[in-house]
Short mmCIF file of C-alpha atoms and ligand atoms in Angstrom, two decimals:
data_model
loop_
_atom_site.label_atom_id
_atom_site.label_comp_id
_atom_site.label_asym_id
_atom_site.label_seq_id
_atom_site.Cartn_x
_atom_site.Cartn_y
_atom_site.Cartn_z
CA MET A 1 -18.65 -6.66 -24.42
CA SER A 2 -18.99 -9.39 -26.97
CA VAL A 3 -15.59 -10.48 -28.21
CA ARG A 4 -15.38 -13.99 -29.65
CA LEU A 5 -12.47 -16.02 -28.37
CA PRO A 6 -9.98 -17.07 -31.06
CA GLU A 7 -10.85 -20.39 -32.73
CA PRO A 8 -8.06 -22.53 -31.19
CA LEU A 9 -8.90 -21.33 -27.70
CA GLN A 10 -12.57 -22.06 -28.30
CA ARG A 11 -11.73 -25.58 -29.40
CA LEU A 12 -9.46 -26.05 -26.43
CA THR A 13 -12.24 -25.15 -24.04
CA THR A 14 -14.95 -27.07 -25.83
CA ASP A 15 -15.60 -30.55 -24.61
CA PRO A 16 -17.32 -32.88 -27.08
CA ASP A 17 -18.91 -34.73 -24.16
CA ALA A 18 -20.43 -31.53 -22.80
CA PRO A 19 -24.12 -32.54 -22.91
CA LEU A 20 -23.34 -35.81 -21.18
CA ARG A 21 -21.41 -34.17 -18.41
CA GLN A 22 -24.01 -31.57 -17.74
CA GLY A 23 -26.61 -34.28 -17.70
CA ALA A 24 -24.74 -35.88 -14.83
CA TYR A 25 -25.46 -32.86 -12.68
CA ARG A 26 -29.05 -32.38 -13.73
CA SER A 27 -31.53 -31.68 -10.98
CA ALA A 28 -34.74 -29.73 -11.18
CA LEU A 29 -33.63 -27.84 -8.09
CA ARG A 30 -30.61 -26.43 -9.87
CA ASP A 31 -32.53 -23.62 -11.44
CA GLU A 32 -32.19 -19.88 -11.69
CA ARG A 33 -34.89 -19.14 -9.18
CA VAL A 34 -33.26 -21.14 -6.39
CA ALA A 35 -29.87 -19.72 -7.32
CA ALA A 36 -31.26 -16.17 -7.21
CA ILE A 37 -32.97 -16.61 -3.83
CA LEU A 38 -29.91 -18.20 -2.24
CA GLY A 39 -27.69 -15.56 -3.83
CA ALA A 40 -29.81 -12.73 -2.46
CA ALA A 41 -29.79 -14.30 1.02
CA LEU A 42 -26.00 -14.68 0.90
CA GLY A 43 -25.61 -11.11 -0.35
CA ILE A 44 -27.59 -9.80 2.63
CA LEU A 45 -25.81 -11.99 5.22
CA PHE A 46 -22.34 -11.18 3.87
CA SER A 47 -23.17 -7.46 3.79
CA ILE A 48 -24.18 -7.59 7.46
CA CYS A 49 -20.91 -9.37 8.23
CA PHE A 50 -18.95 -6.83 6.20
CA VAL A 51 -20.38 -3.71 7.84
CA THR A 52 -20.19 -5.08 11.40
CA GLY A 53 -16.72 -6.44 10.61
CA LEU A 54 -15.50 -3.02 9.47
CA TYR A 55 -16.85 -1.53 12.69
CA SER A 56 -14.92 -4.11 14.70
CA HIS A 57 -11.82 -3.36 12.64
CA ILE A 58 -11.86 0.38 13.34
CA GLN A 59 -12.58 -0.32 17.00
CA GLN A 60 -9.30 -2.24 17.10
CA ASN A 61 -7.40 -0.05 14.64
CA PRO A 62 -8.66 3.44 15.46
CA VAL A 63 -8.57 6.14 12.79
CA SER A 64 -8.53 9.82 13.71
CA TRP A 65 -11.22 10.78 11.20
CA LEU A 66 -13.79 8.41 12.70
CA PRO A 67 -13.33 8.35 16.49
CA ILE A 68 -15.26 5.60 18.28
CA ARG A 69 -17.86 7.07 20.63
CA PRO A 70 -18.37 5.49 24.03
CA ARG A 71 -22.16 5.37 23.59
CA PRO A 72 -24.43 3.47 23.21
CA ALA A 73 -22.64 1.35 25.79
CA GLY A 74 -23.87 -1.98 24.38
CA LEU A 75 -23.35 -1.16 20.70
CA TYR A 76 -20.28 -3.33 20.12
CA ARG A 77 -21.88 -6.23 21.93
CA PHE A 78 -24.77 -6.00 19.48
CA THR A 79 -22.75 -5.48 16.29
CA GLN A 80 -20.29 -8.26 17.05
CA GLY A 81 -23.03 -10.67 18.13
CA LEU A 82 -24.75 -9.91 14.82
CA HIS A 83 -21.47 -10.39 12.91
CA VAL A 84 -20.93 -13.87 14.27
CA ALA A 85 -24.62 -14.87 14.04
CA ALA A 86 -24.89 -13.76 10.39
CA GLY A 87 -21.62 -15.51 9.56
CA ILE A 88 -22.84 -18.77 11.07
CA ALA A 89 -26.23 -18.47 9.38
CA SER A 90 -24.50 -18.08 6.02
CA VAL A 91 -22.78 -21.49 6.17
CA PRO A 92 -25.75 -23.66 5.03
CA VAL A 93 -26.78 -20.99 2.51
CA LEU A 94 -23.29 -20.96 0.99
CA ILE A 95 -23.18 -24.76 0.78
CA ALA A 96 -26.60 -24.86 -0.91
CA LYS A 97 -25.70 -22.09 -3.32
CA LEU A 98 -22.47 -23.84 -4.34
CA TRP A 99 -24.38 -27.08 -4.83
CA VAL A 100 -26.97 -25.38 -7.03
CA VAL A 101 -24.48 -23.61 -9.30
CA TRP A 102 -21.77 -26.27 -9.26
CA PRO A 103 -22.46 -27.62 -12.78
CA ARG A 104 -21.60 -24.18 -14.13
CA PHE A 105 -18.08 -24.36 -12.76
CA VAL A 106 -17.40 -27.64 -14.49
CA SER A 107 -19.35 -27.04 -17.68
CA PHE A 108 -17.81 -26.84 -21.14
CA PRO A 109 -17.12 -24.81 -23.14
CA VAL A 110 -15.56 -22.65 -20.46
CA ALA A 111 -16.65 -19.57 -22.38
CA ARG A 112 -17.47 -18.59 -25.93
CA ARG A 113 -17.05 -14.90 -25.39
CA LEU A 114 -14.45 -12.81 -23.64
CA SER A 115 -17.12 -11.34 -21.34
CA GLY A 116 -18.07 -14.88 -20.34
CA LEU A 117 -14.46 -15.73 -19.61
CA VAL A 118 -14.02 -12.62 -17.47
CA GLU A 119 -17.21 -13.40 -15.58
CA ARG A 120 -16.07 -16.93 -15.04
CA LEU A 121 -12.63 -15.93 -13.79
CA GLY A 122 -14.39 -13.52 -11.43
CA LEU A 123 -16.08 -16.51 -9.81
CA PHE A 124 -12.76 -17.62 -8.38
CA PRO A 125 -12.34 -14.84 -5.78
CA LEU A 126 -16.07 -15.00 -5.13
CA VAL A 127 -16.15 -18.70 -4.32
CA ALA A 128 -12.72 -18.88 -2.68
CA GLY A 129 -13.45 -15.71 -0.70
CA GLY A 130 -16.86 -16.91 0.49
CA ILE A 131 -15.44 -20.24 1.61
CA PHE A 132 -12.40 -18.65 3.25
CA MET A 133 -14.43 -16.05 5.17
CA THR A 134 -16.93 -18.51 6.63
CA PHE A 135 -14.33 -21.19 7.34
CA SER A 136 -11.81 -18.88 9.01
CA GLY A 137 -14.56 -17.16 11.00
CA VAL A 138 -16.07 -20.39 12.29
CA ALA A 139 -12.62 -21.82 13.09
CA ASN A 140 -11.79 -18.64 15.00
CA ILE A 141 -14.87 -18.70 17.22
CA ALA A 142 -14.12 -22.35 17.93
CA GLN A 143 -10.58 -21.24 18.83
CA TRP A 144 -9.12 -23.56 16.26
CA TYR A 145 -6.24 -22.10 14.28
CA PRO A 146 -5.25 -24.63 11.62
CA TRP A 147 -3.10 -22.05 9.82
CA ARG A 148 0.08 -20.09 10.40
CA PHE A 149 -1.02 -16.67 9.18
CA SER A 150 -2.72 -13.98 11.23
CA PHE A 151 -6.47 -14.51 11.50
CA THR A 152 -7.38 -10.83 11.85
CA ALA A 153 -5.26 -9.62 8.92
CA SER A 154 -6.36 -12.36 6.52
CA HIS A 155 -10.03 -12.24 7.55
CA TYR A 156 -9.96 -8.46 7.09
CA TRP A 157 -8.24 -8.33 3.70
CA MET A 158 -10.15 -11.26 2.26
CA ALA A 159 -13.36 -9.49 3.30
CA TRP A 160 -12.58 -6.73 0.79
CA VAL A 161 -11.80 -9.23 -1.96
CA THR A 162 -14.96 -11.21 -1.23
CA MET A 163 -17.21 -8.17 -0.93
CA GLY A 164 -15.76 -6.71 -4.14
CA SER A 165 -16.54 -9.96 -5.98
CA ILE A 166 -20.04 -10.06 -4.50
CA VAL A 167 -20.74 -6.54 -5.73
CA ALA A 168 -19.40 -7.37 -9.20
CA HIS A 169 -21.31 -10.66 -9.34
CA GLY A 170 -24.49 -9.03 -8.03
CA GLY A 171 -24.17 -6.36 -10.69
CA ALA A 172 -23.69 -8.93 -13.44
CA LYS A 173 -26.65 -11.03 -12.25
CA TRP A 174 -28.97 -8.25 -11.12
CA ALA A 175 -31.15 -8.12 -14.22
CA ILE A 176 -31.53 -11.88 -14.60
CA ALA A 177 -32.19 -12.40 -10.88
CA ARG A 178 -34.88 -9.69 -10.89
CA ARG A 179 -36.56 -11.17 -13.91
CA THR A 180 -36.50 -14.66 -12.41
CA LEU A 181 -37.85 -13.54 -9.06
CA ALA A 182 -40.54 -11.34 -10.63
CA ARG A 183 -41.99 -14.30 -12.56
CA PRO A 184 -44.63 -16.27 -10.67
CA SER A 185 -43.08 -19.39 -9.22
CA ARG A 186 -43.95 -22.59 -11.05
CA ARG A 187 -43.22 -26.15 -10.16
CA PRO A 188 -39.77 -27.12 -11.41
CA ALA A 189 -40.17 -29.25 -14.48
CA LEU A 190 -38.26 -32.42 -13.86
CA ALA A 191 -39.10 -33.59 -17.37
CA ASP A 192 -37.19 -30.61 -18.73
CA ALA A 193 -34.25 -31.52 -16.62
CA ASP A 194 -33.70 -34.92 -18.11
CA PRO A 195 -35.71 -35.70 -21.20
CA GLU A 196 -34.19 -39.16 -21.51
CA LEU A 197 -35.90 -40.27 -18.34
CA GLY A 198 -39.21 -39.34 -19.93
CA THR A 199 -40.60 -38.38 -16.56
CA SER A 200 -44.39 -38.28 -16.48
CA ALA A 201 -46.56 -35.67 -14.82
CA GLU A 202 -47.35 -38.09 -12.00
CA ASP A 203 -43.70 -38.73 -11.24
CA GLU A 204 -43.19 -35.03 -11.20
CA ALA A 205 -45.79 -34.36 -8.54
CA GLY A 206 -44.16 -36.75 -6.09
CA ALA A 207 -40.58 -36.22 -7.14
CA GLY A 208 -38.21 -35.80 -4.19
CA LEU A 209 -37.41 -32.45 -2.72
CA THR A 210 -39.30 -29.45 -4.04
CA ARG A 211 -37.76 -26.05 -4.51
CA ARG A 212 -39.62 -24.78 -1.48
CA GLY A 213 -38.49 -27.88 0.41
CA LEU A 214 -34.85 -27.15 -0.39
CA LEU A 215 -35.10 -23.50 0.63
CA THR A 216 -36.96 -24.37 3.83
CA THR A 217 -34.31 -26.94 4.71
CA VAL A 218 -31.54 -24.40 4.18
CA ALA A 219 -33.37 -21.75 6.23
CA ALA A 220 -34.01 -24.25 9.03
CA ALA A 221 -30.36 -25.34 9.05
CA SER A 222 -29.29 -21.69 9.31
CA GLY A 223 -31.77 -21.08 12.09
CA VAL A 224 -30.71 -24.10 14.12
CA LEU A 225 -27.00 -23.33 13.74
CA THR A 226 -27.56 -19.73 14.81
CA LEU A 227 -29.81 -20.60 17.76
CA THR A 228 -27.38 -23.19 19.07
CA THR A 229 -24.53 -20.69 18.94
CA ILE A 230 -25.96 -17.41 20.19
CA GLY A 231 -26.63 -19.07 23.55
CA GLN A 232 -23.12 -17.83 24.29
CA THR A 233 -24.46 -14.28 24.34
CA VAL A 234 -28.21 -14.41 24.74
CA ARG A 235 -28.64 -15.81 28.23
CA PRO A 236 -32.17 -17.15 27.84
CA LEU A 237 -30.83 -19.34 24.99
CA ARG A 238 -27.92 -20.55 27.09
CA ARG A 239 -29.22 -24.07 27.43
CA LEU A 240 -29.55 -24.35 23.66
CA GLY A 241 -25.90 -23.42 23.22
CA LEU A 242 -24.77 -26.84 22.01
CA LEU A 243 -22.33 -25.41 19.50
CA ALA A 244 -21.40 -22.32 21.49
CA PRO A 245 -17.73 -22.41 22.42
CA ARG A 246 -18.48 -20.35 25.54
CA ASP A 247 -21.04 -20.75 28.26
CA PRO A 248 -21.79 -17.28 29.65
CA ALA A 249 -22.13 -18.71 33.17
CA THR A 250 -19.03 -20.92 33.44
CA GLY A 251 -15.72 -19.57 34.74
CA PRO A 252 -14.28 -17.82 37.77
CA GLN A 253 -17.04 -15.78 39.47
CA GLY A 254 -19.51 -17.49 37.12
CA ARG A 255 -18.13 -15.60 34.13
CA PRO A 256 -16.16 -16.95 31.16
CA VAL A 257 -12.45 -16.22 30.61
CA ASN A 258 -10.44 -16.45 27.41
CA ARG A 259 -6.90 -16.21 28.66
CA GLY A 260 -6.35 -16.65 32.36
CA ALA A 261 -3.55 -15.42 34.60
CA VAL A 262 -1.44 -18.57 34.20
CA ASN A 263 -1.37 -18.40 30.40
CA ALA A 264 -0.68 -14.69 30.53
CA GLY A 265 2.24 -15.27 32.92
CA VAL A 266 1.07 -12.73 35.51
CA VAL A 267 0.29 -14.90 38.55
CA ASP A 268 3.19 -13.63 40.68
CA LEU A 269 3.23 -10.02 39.53
CA ALA A 270 -0.51 -9.61 40.00
CA GLN A 271 -0.38 -10.90 43.58
CA SER A 272 2.84 -9.17 44.56
CA PRO A 273 2.72 -6.94 47.69
CA PHE A 274 4.81 -4.48 45.66
CA TYR A 275 2.07 -3.96 43.09
CA ARG A 276 1.67 -0.30 42.09
CA LEU A 277 -0.52 1.47 39.58
CA GLU A 278 1.48 4.23 37.90
CA VAL A 279 -0.05 7.22 36.16
CA SER A 280 2.55 8.94 34.00
CA GLY A 281 3.27 10.70 30.68
CA ARG A 282 1.93 14.20 30.11
CA VAL A 283 0.88 14.79 33.69
CA ALA A 284 1.72 17.48 36.23
CA ARG A 285 2.02 14.98 39.12
CA PRO A 286 2.95 11.37 38.28
CA LEU A 287 1.14 8.92 40.58
CA SER A 288 2.20 5.62 42.09
CA LEU A 289 -0.72 4.03 43.93
CA ASP A 290 -0.96 0.76 45.82
CA LEU A 291 -4.18 -1.19 46.25
CA LYS A 292 -5.04 0.63 49.49
CA ASP A 293 -4.74 3.99 47.71
CA LEU A 294 -7.01 2.76 44.91
CA ARG A 295 -9.57 1.50 47.43
CA ALA A 296 -9.48 4.87 49.18
CA MET A 297 -10.53 6.70 46.01
CA PRO A 298 -14.22 7.32 45.23
CA ALA A 299 -15.69 4.05 43.94
CA HIS A 300 -18.05 4.07 41.02
CA ASP A 301 -20.56 1.32 40.08
CA THR A 302 -21.67 0.44 36.58
CA VAL A 303 -23.14 -2.45 34.58
CA LEU A 304 -21.21 -3.08 31.36
CA PRO A 305 -20.65 -5.99 28.96
CA ILE A 306 -17.50 -7.85 28.08
CA ALA A 307 -18.10 -8.50 24.39
CA CYS A 308 -15.46 -10.74 22.84
CA VAL A 309 -14.75 -10.47 19.12
CA GLU A 310 -15.60 -14.18 19.00
CA GLY A 311 -19.24 -13.30 19.59
CA TRP A 312 -19.67 -14.39 23.21
CA SER A 313 -20.45 -11.77 25.80
CA PHE A 314 -21.74 -11.20 29.31
CA SER A 315 -23.01 -8.15 31.10
CA ALA A 316 -21.98 -7.65 34.72
CA PRO A 317 -21.87 -5.15 37.55
CA TRP A 318 -18.41 -3.64 38.03
CA SER A 319 -17.04 -1.29 40.63
CA GLY A 320 -13.81 0.68 40.65
CA VAL A 321 -12.00 3.94 40.05
CA ARG A 322 -12.88 6.26 37.19
CA ILE A 323 -10.08 6.85 34.69
CA ARG A 324 -11.07 10.52 34.55
CA ASP A 325 -10.63 10.83 38.36
CA LEU A 326 -7.13 9.36 38.08
CA LEU A 327 -6.27 11.75 35.24
CA GLU A 328 -7.55 14.73 37.20
CA MET A 329 -5.60 13.69 40.29
CA ALA A 330 -2.42 13.48 38.21
CA GLY A 331 -3.09 16.81 36.53
CA ALA A 332 -3.12 15.25 33.07
CA GLU A 333 -3.17 17.36 29.93
CA ARG A 334 -6.64 17.41 28.36
CA ASP A 335 -7.76 15.75 25.12
CA ARG A 336 -4.95 13.23 25.06
CA THR A 337 -4.97 9.59 24.02
CA ILE A 338 -4.50 7.34 27.04
CA LEU A 339 -2.44 4.16 26.94
CA ILE A 340 -3.46 1.35 29.28
CA GLU A 341 -0.70 -1.16 30.04
CA SER A 342 -0.85 -4.58 31.60
CA LEU A 343 1.52 -6.49 33.86
CA GLU A 344 1.55 -9.09 31.12
CA PRO A 345 5.12 -9.32 29.83
CA ARG A 346 4.26 -9.76 26.14
CA GLY A 347 1.51 -10.44 23.66
CA ALA A 348 -0.99 -8.59 21.53
CA TYR A 349 -3.41 -7.89 24.37
CA ARG A 350 -1.06 -6.29 26.86
CA THR A 351 -2.00 -2.71 25.95
CA SER A 352 -4.96 -0.76 24.64
CA THR A 353 -5.74 2.92 24.12
CA LEU A 354 -8.63 5.19 25.04
CA ASN A 355 -9.48 8.22 22.91
CA PRO A 356 -10.27 11.44 24.85
CA ASP A 357 -14.06 10.83 24.77
CA GLN A 358 -13.68 7.29 26.00
CA ALA A 359 -11.27 8.33 28.77
CA ALA A 360 -13.65 11.06 29.94
CA ASP A 361 -16.73 8.80 30.07
CA ARG A 362 -18.24 8.44 33.54
CA ASP A 363 -18.33 4.63 33.17
CA THR A 364 -14.74 4.11 32.03
CA LEU A 365 -13.20 2.43 35.05
CA LEU A 366 -10.28 0.55 36.40
CA ALA A 367 -12.49 -2.08 37.98
CA LEU A 368 -11.50 -3.59 41.34
CA ASP A 369 -14.72 -5.57 41.87
CA LEU A 370 -16.94 -7.78 39.77
CA ASP A 371 -20.38 -8.77 41.05
CA GLY A 372 -19.62 -7.06 44.35
CA GLU A 373 -16.53 -9.24 45.00
CA THR A 374 -12.84 -8.57 44.53
CA LEU A 375 -11.91 -9.28 40.92
CA ALA A 376 -10.75 -12.89 40.41
CA LEU A 377 -7.14 -13.28 39.26
CA ASP A 378 -8.33 -14.58 35.88
CA HIS A 379 -10.61 -11.57 35.39
CA GLY A 380 -7.74 -9.11 35.86
CA TYR A 381 -6.92 -8.72 39.57
CA PRO A 382 -5.74 -6.31 40.96
CA CYS A 383 -7.55 -4.08 38.43
CA ARG A 384 -8.76 -4.17 34.85
CA LEU A 385 -10.12 -1.71 32.36
CA ILE A 386 -13.84 -1.76 31.72
CA ALA A 387 -15.35 0.83 29.38
CA PRO A 388 -18.59 1.23 27.41
CA ASN A 389 -18.94 0.18 23.74
CA ARG A 390 -15.65 -1.65 23.46
CA PRO A 391 -14.45 -5.04 22.18
CA GLY A 392 -13.44 -7.48 24.94
CA VAL A 393 -9.91 -7.62 23.57
CA LEU A 394 -9.49 -3.92 24.51
CA GLN A 395 -10.75 -4.40 28.09
CA THR A 396 -7.19 -4.82 29.34
CA LYS A 397 -6.70 -7.00 32.43
CA TRP A 398 -3.98 -6.79 35.14
CA VAL A 399 -3.43 -3.08 34.55
CA ASN A 400 -0.35 -1.48 36.14
CA ARG A 401 0.19 1.65 34.06
CA VAL A 402 -1.87 4.53 32.69
CA VAL A 403 0.14 6.73 30.33
CA VAL A 404 -1.05 10.10 29.02
CA LEU A 405 0.34 10.28 25.48
N1 LIG B 501 -3.87 -8.22 29.61
C1 LIG B 501 -4.84 -8.90 28.97
N2 LIG B 501 -6.08 -8.39 28.93
C2 LIG B 501 -7.08 -9.04 28.28
C3 LIG B 501 -6.85 -10.27 27.62
C4 LIG B 501 -5.53 -10.78 27.67
O1 LIG B 501 -5.24 -11.86 27.13
N3 LIG B 501 -4.55 -10.08 28.34
N4 LIG B 501 -7.89 -10.89 26.94
C5 LIG B 501 -8.92 -9.97 26.42
C6 LIG B 501 -10.04 -10.62 25.79
S1 LIG B 501 -9.78 -11.26 24.23
C7 LIG B 501 -11.29 -10.61 26.33
S2 LIG B 501 -12.62 -11.22 25.48
C8 LIG B 501 -11.53 -10.12 27.70
C9 LIG B 501 -12.20 -11.20 28.50
O2 LIG B 501 -12.37 -10.79 29.82
P1 LIG B 501 -12.61 -11.89 30.93
O3 LIG B 501 -11.48 -12.87 30.87
O4 LIG B 501 -12.71 -11.18 32.24
O5 LIG B 501 -13.91 -12.56 30.56
O6 LIG B 501 -10.33 -9.73 28.35
C10 LIG B 501 -9.42 -9.04 27.51
N5 LIG B 501 -8.34 -8.50 28.29
MO1 LIG B 502 -11.81 -11.67 23.29
#
């Protein structure tokens, strides 16, 4: 499309001082090649975040046409670790990319052609979306909520806006980026950048940061940020976890906790001698079991991860009663969704559901023990759900009811 803007609008958007202003932002590093490389890196990192983020979304908001399978058991731990690592790695890349292309946002004229104006307006959701996604994600893993709106809803919907803009922008820039990257790299010509300085060839050779230097710095910053954060999941990197909000070895029973029994308001109920686990709903024989009954049932051992959406995780040995044994004992109808309820009086985490495949899995347990000891109160005593390939937020603690829907 090549529609000229009407004359008055052109004049309005044309700044007589344009060359001067642009000169103020001149740097030999602000070139198309650097912009293309950083753009490609951001495109890849954001795509990884988008795909793994969608997976996390359907884990937490199940859809009937794409049921979550219980295997591989460690899949969610991997995808969510990758989500957070790629998001963190993208922070320095995004900052560098914005720095490189900044003069274009403030340049005049805003646009001579309608297509240019459309492209320029399209930068708004791209830039705002990129900044919002990384900022809200990083704030969330640091458990800092400087806003009133729901993190999950806004992070999810803005992901579509951002990804849509990335696809549109990538499409618009594809040809030019390919051409730029296909050309052999040459030293950025500082003399071109600011002719008034009359830079000589000698100055050029020793002039500040090179293009490679800039890209290496950005890559190193990404690497360091990522390494110092994934210590919250990758145990050998634990001691590097300077920026990790969670240490995988600190907490009751040497395991981290997000929300403990006090904050959840379950201290008394969980320790009450009147505690019962009820199995109800579409069952032939509703059950009401106390702790002794649960201990008398066949115990099953497994090693499974708790993988928080925030990216931290730990794998541990659990022992307890299989959900499928409980369902069989109660004479539950087959192929039903199972609701798991907590003693917790309120809050988003007090229930979760299991689809029929998940409920039937041999490793889907109401765990009574962690690391061979009775579950600590903060880890969900008297019993908690633990199931393969599942976000931590759905591993419901302090369970007192299993309902066959
Ligand atoms: N009832 C209840 N279950 C819950 C939670 C909660 O707040 N209430 N937190 C969930 C979250 S977000 C995570 S990551 C895991 C953490 O398990 P842990 O505290 O044993 O490490 O428990 C999950 N189960
Ligand atoms: Mo979590």
